[in-house]
Amino acid sequence: MELRAEALREKLLRELEAEHVEVEDTTPDRCASSFRVLVVSAKFQGKPLLQRHRLVNSCLAEELPHIHAFEQKTLTPEQWDKERQK
C-alpha cells in the first residue's frame, strides 16, 4: 500500500469533519512510513485524549498497519484558536 500525506489528510478531513488537518511525512528518506498529524475537529469536543486518538486511529485503520511511526495531536477548534494566538 502506497501511503501519501495528502491522501491521509483528505481522509481525515472527510471522515472526522475536520476544520484543519496537517500531515507531515517524517520519514528521513520520505518513503512514507512515518507521519506526524495535527487534526482539529469539533468531534473531539468533550472527549479525553485517548478517545480522540482512537477516533483518528479508527479513521486510518486501513493505513496504520503500513505505518511504522505515527504521532498525532488532536485539538478542538477552541483549543486550536488558543494555540495559534500564542
PDB file of C-alpha atoms in Angstrom:
ATOM      1  CA  MET A   1       0.000   0.000   0.000  1.00  0.00           C
ATOM      2  CA  GLU A   2       1.400   3.367  -1.003  1.00  0.00           C
ATOM      3  CA  LEU A   3       0.858   5.997   1.665  1.00  0.00           C
ATOM      4  CA  ARG A   4       0.814   9.666   0.780  1.00  0.00           C
ATOM      5  CA  ALA A   5       0.488  12.546   3.218  1.00  0.00           C
ATOM      6  CA  GLU A   6      -2.128  14.234   1.025  1.00  0.00           C
ATOM      7  CA  ALA A   7      -4.316  11.099   0.887  1.00  0.00           C
ATOM      8  CA  LEU A   8      -4.172  10.757   4.678  1.00  0.00           C
ATOM      9  CA  ARG A   9      -5.017  14.445   5.035  1.00  0.00           C
ATOM     10  CA  GLU A  10      -8.054  14.187   2.762  1.00  0.00           C
ATOM     11  CA  LYS A  11      -9.350  11.109   4.572  1.00  0.00           C
ATOM     12  CA  LEU A  12      -9.014  12.750   7.993  1.00  0.00           C
ATOM     13  CA  LEU A  13     -10.700  15.931   6.745  1.00  0.00           C
ATOM     14  CA  ARG A  14     -13.606  13.991   5.291  1.00  0.00           C
ATOM     15  CA  GLU A  15     -14.222  11.335   7.933  1.00  0.00           C
ATOM     16  CA  LEU A  16     -13.638  13.462  11.028  1.00  0.00           C
ATOM     17  CA  GLU A  17     -15.296  16.535   9.509  1.00  0.00           C
ATOM     18  CA  ALA A  18     -12.101  18.313  10.481  1.00  0.00           C
ATOM     19  CA  GLU A  19     -11.693  22.037  10.339  1.00  0.00           C
ATOM     20  CA  HIS A  20      -7.936  21.771   9.850  1.00  0.00           C
ATOM     21  CA  VAL A  21      -5.534  18.881   9.181  1.00  0.00           C
ATOM     22  CA  GLU A  22      -1.771  18.889   8.742  1.00  0.00           C
ATOM     23  CA  VAL A  23       0.056  15.704   7.761  1.00  0.00           C
ATOM     24  CA  GLU A  24       3.833  15.636   7.619  1.00  0.00           C
ATOM     25  CA  ASP A  25       5.875  12.726   6.290  1.00  0.00           C
ATOM     26  CA  THR A  26       8.616  12.465   8.924  1.00  0.00           C
ATOM     27  CA  THR A  27      10.445   9.542   7.340  1.00  0.00           C
ATOM     28  CA  PRO A  28      14.115  10.507   6.873  1.00  0.00           C
ATOM     29  CA  ASP A  29      14.153   9.390   3.225  1.00  0.00           C
ATOM     30  CA  ARG A  30      10.481  10.336   2.655  1.00  0.00           C
ATOM     31  CA  CYS A  31       9.437   6.747   1.906  1.00  0.00           C
ATOM     32  CA  ALA A  32       6.102   7.397   3.640  1.00  0.00           C
ATOM     33  CA  SER A  33       6.370   5.134   6.649  1.00  0.00           C
ATOM     34  CA  SER A  34       6.348   7.762   9.424  1.00  0.00           C
ATOM     35  CA  PHE A  35       3.864  10.572   9.832  1.00  0.00           C
ATOM     36  CA  ARG A  36       3.036  13.423  12.203  1.00  0.00           C
ATOM     37  CA  VAL A  37      -0.555  14.702  12.096  1.00  0.00           C
ATOM     38  CA  LEU A  38      -2.461  17.600  13.594  1.00  0.00           C
ATOM     39  CA  VAL A  39      -6.232  17.252  13.456  1.00  0.00           C
ATOM     40  CA  VAL A  40      -8.667  19.974  14.524  1.00  0.00           C
ATOM     41  CA  SER A  41     -12.239  18.753  14.761  1.00  0.00           C
ATOM     42  CA  ALA A  42     -15.410  19.613  16.679  1.00  0.00           C
ATOM     43  CA  LYS A  43     -15.879  15.837  17.042  1.00  0.00           C
ATOM     44  CA  PHE A  44     -13.179  15.969  19.748  1.00  0.00           C
ATOM     45  CA  GLN A  45     -15.284  18.270  21.940  1.00  0.00           C
ATOM     46  CA  GLY A  46     -15.697  16.798  25.441  1.00  0.00           C
ATOM     47  CA  LYS A  47     -13.568  13.741  24.652  1.00  0.00           C
ATOM     48  CA  PRO A  48     -10.395  12.834  26.549  1.00  0.00           C
ATOM     49  CA  LEU A  49      -7.133  12.426  24.653  1.00  0.00           C
ATOM     50  CA  LEU A  50      -7.388   8.640  24.400  1.00  0.00           C
ATOM     51  CA  GLN A  51     -10.837   8.798  22.779  1.00  0.00           C
ATOM     52  CA  ARG A  52      -9.629  11.464  20.347  1.00  0.00           C
ATOM     53  CA  HIS A  53      -6.685   9.294  19.316  1.00  0.00           C
ATOM     54  CA  ARG A  54      -8.977   6.306  18.925  1.00  0.00           C
ATOM     55  CA  LEU A  55     -11.158   8.319  16.529  1.00  0.00           C
ATOM     56  CA  VAL A  56      -8.107   9.128  14.416  1.00  0.00           C
ATOM     57  CA  ASN A  57      -6.872   5.534  14.590  1.00  0.00           C
ATOM     58  CA  SER A  58     -10.303   4.224  13.533  1.00  0.00           C
ATOM     59  CA  CYS A  59     -10.337   6.607  10.609  1.00  0.00           C
ATOM     60  CA  LEU A  60      -6.923   5.356   9.474  1.00  0.00           C
ATOM     61  CA  ALA A  61      -7.413   1.686  10.437  1.00  0.00           C
ATOM     62  CA  GLU A  62      -6.598   0.545   6.896  1.00  0.00           C
ATOM     63  CA  GLU A  63      -3.395   2.596   6.698  1.00  0.00           C
ATOM     64  CA  LEU A  64      -1.952   2.192  10.216  1.00  0.00           C
ATOM     65  CA  PRO A  65      -0.649  -1.374   9.739  1.00  0.00           C
ATOM     66  CA  HIS A  66       1.610   0.039   6.988  1.00  0.00           C
ATOM     67  CA  ILE A  67       2.894   2.969   9.067  1.00  0.00           C
ATOM     68  CA  HIS A  68       5.954   2.449  11.257  1.00  0.00           C
ATOM     69  CA  ALA A  69       5.700   5.616  13.341  1.00  0.00           C
ATOM     70  CA  PHE A  70       2.648   7.770  13.882  1.00  0.00           C
ATOM     71  CA  GLU A  71       2.481  10.898  16.027  1.00  0.00           C
ATOM     72  CA  GLN A  72      -0.797  12.722  16.447  1.00  0.00           C
ATOM     73  CA  LYS A  73      -2.043  15.910  18.029  1.00  0.00           C
ATOM     74  CA  THR A  74      -5.800  16.314  18.322  1.00  0.00           C
ATOM     75  CA  LEU A  75      -7.452  19.618  19.166  1.00  0.00           C
ATOM     76  CA  THR A  76     -10.926  21.113  19.300  1.00  0.00           C
ATOM     77  CA  PRO A  77     -11.457  24.306  17.269  1.00  0.00           C
ATOM     78  CA  GLU A  78     -11.321  26.330  20.514  1.00  0.00           C
ATOM     79  CA  GLN A  79      -8.006  24.762  21.524  1.00  0.00           C
ATOM     80  CA  TRP A  80      -6.642  25.409  18.028  1.00  0.00           C
ATOM     81  CA  ASP A  81      -7.620  29.096  18.241  1.00  0.00           C
ATOM     82  CA  LYS A  82      -5.870  29.444  21.605  1.00  0.00           C
ATOM     83  CA  GLU A  83      -2.758  27.677  20.334  1.00  0.00           C
ATOM     84  CA  ARG A  84      -2.483  29.936  17.284  1.00  0.00           C
ATOM     85  CA  GLN A  85      -2.738  33.038  19.482  1.00  0.00           C
ATOM     86  CA  LYS A  86       0.391  32.061  21.468  1.00  0.00           C
TER      87      LYS A  86
END
